[in-house]
Short mmCIF file of C-alpha atoms in Angstrom, two decimals:
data_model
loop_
_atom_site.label_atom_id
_atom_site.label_comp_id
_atom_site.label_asym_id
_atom_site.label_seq_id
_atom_site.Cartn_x
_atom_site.Cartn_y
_atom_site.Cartn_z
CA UNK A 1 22.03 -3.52 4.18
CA UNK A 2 21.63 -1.28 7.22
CA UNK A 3 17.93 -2.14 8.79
CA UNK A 4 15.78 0.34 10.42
CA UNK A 5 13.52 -0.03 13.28
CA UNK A 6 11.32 2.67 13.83
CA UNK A 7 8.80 2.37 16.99
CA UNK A 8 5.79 2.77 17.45
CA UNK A 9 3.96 2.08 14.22
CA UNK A 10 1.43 3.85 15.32
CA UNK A 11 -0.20 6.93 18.14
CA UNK A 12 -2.73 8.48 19.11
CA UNK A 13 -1.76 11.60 21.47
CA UNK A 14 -3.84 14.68 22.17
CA UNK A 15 -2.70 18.13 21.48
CA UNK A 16 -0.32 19.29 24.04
CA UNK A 17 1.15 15.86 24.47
CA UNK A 18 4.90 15.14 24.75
CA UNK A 19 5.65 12.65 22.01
CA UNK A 20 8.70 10.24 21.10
CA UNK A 21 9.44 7.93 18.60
CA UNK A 22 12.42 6.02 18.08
CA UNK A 23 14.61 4.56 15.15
CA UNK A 24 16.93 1.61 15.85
CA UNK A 25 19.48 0.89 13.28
CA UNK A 26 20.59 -2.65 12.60
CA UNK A 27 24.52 -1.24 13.16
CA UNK A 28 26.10 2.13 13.88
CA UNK A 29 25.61 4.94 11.40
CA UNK A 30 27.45 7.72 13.12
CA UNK A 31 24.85 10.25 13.10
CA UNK A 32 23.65 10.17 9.20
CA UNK A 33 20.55 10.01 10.29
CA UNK A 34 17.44 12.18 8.91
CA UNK A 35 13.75 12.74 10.60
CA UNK A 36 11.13 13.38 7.93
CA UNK A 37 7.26 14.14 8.10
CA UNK A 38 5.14 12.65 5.29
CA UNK A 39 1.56 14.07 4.94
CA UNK A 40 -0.87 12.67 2.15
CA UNK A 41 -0.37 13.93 -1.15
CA UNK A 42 2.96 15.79 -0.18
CA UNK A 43 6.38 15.32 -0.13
CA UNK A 44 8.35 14.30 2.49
CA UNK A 45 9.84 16.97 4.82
CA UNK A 46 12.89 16.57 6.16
CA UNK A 47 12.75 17.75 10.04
CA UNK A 48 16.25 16.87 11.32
CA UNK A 49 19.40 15.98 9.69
CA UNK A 50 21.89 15.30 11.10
CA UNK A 51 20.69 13.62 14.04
CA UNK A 52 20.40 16.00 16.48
CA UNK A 53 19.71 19.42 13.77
CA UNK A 54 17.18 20.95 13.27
CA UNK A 55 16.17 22.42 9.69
CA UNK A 56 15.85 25.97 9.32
CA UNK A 57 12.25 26.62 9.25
CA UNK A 58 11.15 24.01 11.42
CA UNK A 59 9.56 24.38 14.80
CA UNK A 60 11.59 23.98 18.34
CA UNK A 61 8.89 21.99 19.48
CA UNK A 62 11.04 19.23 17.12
CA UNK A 63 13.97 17.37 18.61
CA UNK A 64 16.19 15.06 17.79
CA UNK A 65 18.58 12.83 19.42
CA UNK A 66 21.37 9.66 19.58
CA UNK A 67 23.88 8.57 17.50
CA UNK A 68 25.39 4.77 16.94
CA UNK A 69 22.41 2.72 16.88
CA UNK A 70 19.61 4.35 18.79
CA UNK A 71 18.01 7.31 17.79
CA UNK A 72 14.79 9.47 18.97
CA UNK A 73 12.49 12.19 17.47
CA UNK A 74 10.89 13.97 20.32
CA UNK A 75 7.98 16.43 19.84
CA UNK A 76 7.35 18.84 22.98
CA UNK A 77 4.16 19.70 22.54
CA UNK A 78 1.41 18.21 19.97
CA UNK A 79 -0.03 20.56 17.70
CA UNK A 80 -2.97 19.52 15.51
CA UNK A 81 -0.48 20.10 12.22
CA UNK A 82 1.77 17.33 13.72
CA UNK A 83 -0.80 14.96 12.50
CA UNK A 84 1.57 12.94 9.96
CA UNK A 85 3.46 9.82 9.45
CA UNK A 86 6.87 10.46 10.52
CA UNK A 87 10.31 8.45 8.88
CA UNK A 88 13.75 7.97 9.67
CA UNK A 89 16.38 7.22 7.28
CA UNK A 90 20.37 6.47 7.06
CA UNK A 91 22.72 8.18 4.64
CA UNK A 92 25.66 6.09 6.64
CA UNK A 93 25.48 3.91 3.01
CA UNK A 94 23.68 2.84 0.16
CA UNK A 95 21.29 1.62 -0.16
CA UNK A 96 19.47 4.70 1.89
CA UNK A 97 16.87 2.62 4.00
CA UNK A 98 14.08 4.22 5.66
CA UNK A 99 12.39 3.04 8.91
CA UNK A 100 8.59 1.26 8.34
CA UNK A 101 7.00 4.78 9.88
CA UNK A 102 5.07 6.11 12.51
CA UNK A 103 1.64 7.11 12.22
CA UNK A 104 0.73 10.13 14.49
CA UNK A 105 -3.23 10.88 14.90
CA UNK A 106 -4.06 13.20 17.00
CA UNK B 1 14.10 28.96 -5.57
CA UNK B 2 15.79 26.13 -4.77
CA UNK B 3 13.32 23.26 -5.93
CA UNK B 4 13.18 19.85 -7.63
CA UNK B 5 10.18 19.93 -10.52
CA UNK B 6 9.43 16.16 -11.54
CA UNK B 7 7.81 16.06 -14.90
CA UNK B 8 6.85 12.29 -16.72
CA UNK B 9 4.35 9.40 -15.44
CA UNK B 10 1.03 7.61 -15.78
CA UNK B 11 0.12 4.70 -16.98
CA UNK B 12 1.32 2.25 -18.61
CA UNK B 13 1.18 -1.50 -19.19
CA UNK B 14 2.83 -4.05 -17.54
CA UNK B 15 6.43 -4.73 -19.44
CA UNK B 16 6.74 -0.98 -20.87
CA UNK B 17 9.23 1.54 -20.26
CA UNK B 18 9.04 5.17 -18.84
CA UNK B 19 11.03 7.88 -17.90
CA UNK B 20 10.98 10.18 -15.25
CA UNK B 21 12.48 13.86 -15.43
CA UNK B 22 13.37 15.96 -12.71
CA UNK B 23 14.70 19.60 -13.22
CA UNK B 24 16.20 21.41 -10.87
CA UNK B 25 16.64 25.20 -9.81
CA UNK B 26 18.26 26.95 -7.32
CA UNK B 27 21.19 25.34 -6.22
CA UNK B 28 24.53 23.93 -7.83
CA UNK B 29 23.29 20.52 -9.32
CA UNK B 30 26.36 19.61 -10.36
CA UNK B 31 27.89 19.69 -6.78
CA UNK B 32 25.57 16.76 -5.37
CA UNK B 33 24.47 13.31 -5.46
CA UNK B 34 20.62 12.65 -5.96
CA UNK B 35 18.26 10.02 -5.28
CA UNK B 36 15.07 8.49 -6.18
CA UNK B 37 12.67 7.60 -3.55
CA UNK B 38 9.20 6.23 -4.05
CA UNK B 39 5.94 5.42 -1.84
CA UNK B 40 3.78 2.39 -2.57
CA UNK B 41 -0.13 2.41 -2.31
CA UNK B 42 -0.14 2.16 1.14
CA UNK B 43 3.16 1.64 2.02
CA UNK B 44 6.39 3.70 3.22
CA UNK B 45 8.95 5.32 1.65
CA UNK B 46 11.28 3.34 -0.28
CA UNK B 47 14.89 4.21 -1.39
CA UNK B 48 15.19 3.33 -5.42
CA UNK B 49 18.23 5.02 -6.65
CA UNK B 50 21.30 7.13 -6.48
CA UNK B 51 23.48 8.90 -8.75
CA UNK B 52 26.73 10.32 -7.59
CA UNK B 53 27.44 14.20 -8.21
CA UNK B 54 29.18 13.76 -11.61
CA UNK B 55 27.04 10.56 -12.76
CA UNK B 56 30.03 7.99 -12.32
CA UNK B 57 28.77 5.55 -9.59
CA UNK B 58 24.89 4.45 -9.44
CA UNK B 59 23.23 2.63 -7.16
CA UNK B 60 20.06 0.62 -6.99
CA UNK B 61 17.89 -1.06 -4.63
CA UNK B 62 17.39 -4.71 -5.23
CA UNK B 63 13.56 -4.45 -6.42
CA UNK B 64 14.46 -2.88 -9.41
CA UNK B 65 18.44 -3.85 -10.33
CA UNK B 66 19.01 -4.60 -13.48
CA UNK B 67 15.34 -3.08 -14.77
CA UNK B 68 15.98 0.64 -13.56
CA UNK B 69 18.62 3.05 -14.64
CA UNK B 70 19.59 6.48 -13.13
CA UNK B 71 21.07 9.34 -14.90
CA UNK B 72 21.81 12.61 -15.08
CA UNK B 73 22.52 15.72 -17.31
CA UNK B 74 24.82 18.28 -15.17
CA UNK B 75 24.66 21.02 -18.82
CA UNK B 76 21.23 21.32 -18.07
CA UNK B 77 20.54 20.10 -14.57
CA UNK B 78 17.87 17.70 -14.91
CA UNK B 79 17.84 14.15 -12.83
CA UNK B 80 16.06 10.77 -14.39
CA UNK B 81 15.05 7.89 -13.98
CA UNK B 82 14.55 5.07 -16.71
CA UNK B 83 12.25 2.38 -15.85
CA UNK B 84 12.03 -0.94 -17.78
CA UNK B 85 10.40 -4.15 -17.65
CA UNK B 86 7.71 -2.19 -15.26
CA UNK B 87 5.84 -4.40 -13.29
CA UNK B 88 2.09 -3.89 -11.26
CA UNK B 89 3.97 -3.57 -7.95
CA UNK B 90 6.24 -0.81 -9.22
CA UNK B 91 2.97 1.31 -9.51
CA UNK B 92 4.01 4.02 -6.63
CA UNK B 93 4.04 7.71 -6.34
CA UNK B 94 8.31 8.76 -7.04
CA UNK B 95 10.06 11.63 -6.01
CA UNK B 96 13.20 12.95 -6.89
CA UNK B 97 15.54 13.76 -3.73
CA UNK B 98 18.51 15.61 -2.84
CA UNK B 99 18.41 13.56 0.51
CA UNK B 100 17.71 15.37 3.91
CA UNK B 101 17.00 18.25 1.88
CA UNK B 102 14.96 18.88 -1.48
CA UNK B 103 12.47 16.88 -2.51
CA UNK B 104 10.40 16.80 -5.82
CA UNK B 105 6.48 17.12 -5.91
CA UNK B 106 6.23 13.69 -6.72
CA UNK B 107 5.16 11.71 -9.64
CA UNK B 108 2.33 8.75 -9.67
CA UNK B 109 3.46 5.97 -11.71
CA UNK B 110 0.39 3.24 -12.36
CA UNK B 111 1.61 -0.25 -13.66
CA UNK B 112 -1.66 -2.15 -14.71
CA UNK B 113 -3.09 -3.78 -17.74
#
């Protein structure tokens, strides 16, 4: 199984704040990788996917980039809605691992 | 709309069954493979299951092999999930998924006597 290392667990940036978080994959994955923001009591929204593409609807302030192994999510500029846990998965194979998540307070 | 609407859940004792339903709308269901995903008290996501487009090839994480099965019914595009053998740490909220895109409301399964 492909393993997914997602870091930091956890932040606690101010609004305005350039943020990153990265996803290290246990072997290369191409660039079947997805960015998602969980809030409570909703489901998952996917961000980026593939790596580097951003879903309609989503802000610019969203990035993402890498391919292979290492992988970031970078947000430009913190806006109090950004407050989330975001997640990283693989759809290189089955089974479709997710990363352990970040935690973003602001 | 495109959407994913997840019907099924509650609770129910430790070593019943349940199914989950998830009907879909909007897009050709028939044309993709789907996926259940589901979130711990707690916890982070976890990948369950995955059903290819025309229901040929599952796949299952190793918590619940051999206890969960995945189907689907392309004539009237609906997704499920049929969990046996339940157990108190398979109580978790489930979605159905079309991966990196559509995701169900979400469904909270409670596994307790």
């Amino acid at each position: 199984d492909i393993q997914l290392t997602q870091s930091p667990s956890s932040l606690s940036p101010s609004v305005g704040d350039r943020v990153t978080i990265t996803c290290r994959a246990s072997r290369g994955i191409e660039n079947y990788l997805a960015w998602y923001q969980k809030k409570p009591g909703k489901a998952p929204k996917v961000l980026i996917y593939p790596a580097t593409t951003l879903q309609s609807g989503v802000p610019s302030r969203f990035s993402g980039s890498g391919s292979g192994t290492g992988f970031s999510l970078t947000i430009s500029s913190l806006q109090p809605e950004d407050s989330a846990t975001y997640y990283c998965q693989q759809l290189y194979n089955y089974p479709l691992t997710f990363g352990g998540g970040t935690k973003v307070e602001i | 709309e495109v959407q994913l609407l997840q019907s099924g859940g509650g609770l129910v004792q430790p070593g019943d069954s349940l199914r989950l339903s998830c009907a879909a709308s909007g897009f050709t269901f028939g044309s993709y493979a789907l996926s259940w995903v589901r979130q711990l008290p707690g916890k982070g996501l976890e990948w369950v299951s995955a059903i290819s487009n025309t229901g040929d090839t599952t796949y299952f994480a190793d918590s619940v092999k051999g206890r969960f099965t995945i189907s689907r019914d392309n004539s009237r595009d609906i997704l499920y999930l049929h969990m046996n053998s339940l157990r108190a740490e398979d109580t978790a909220v489930y979605y159905c998924a079309k991966v990196a895109d559509i995701w169900g409301q979400g469904t909270l399964v409670t596994v307790s006597s």
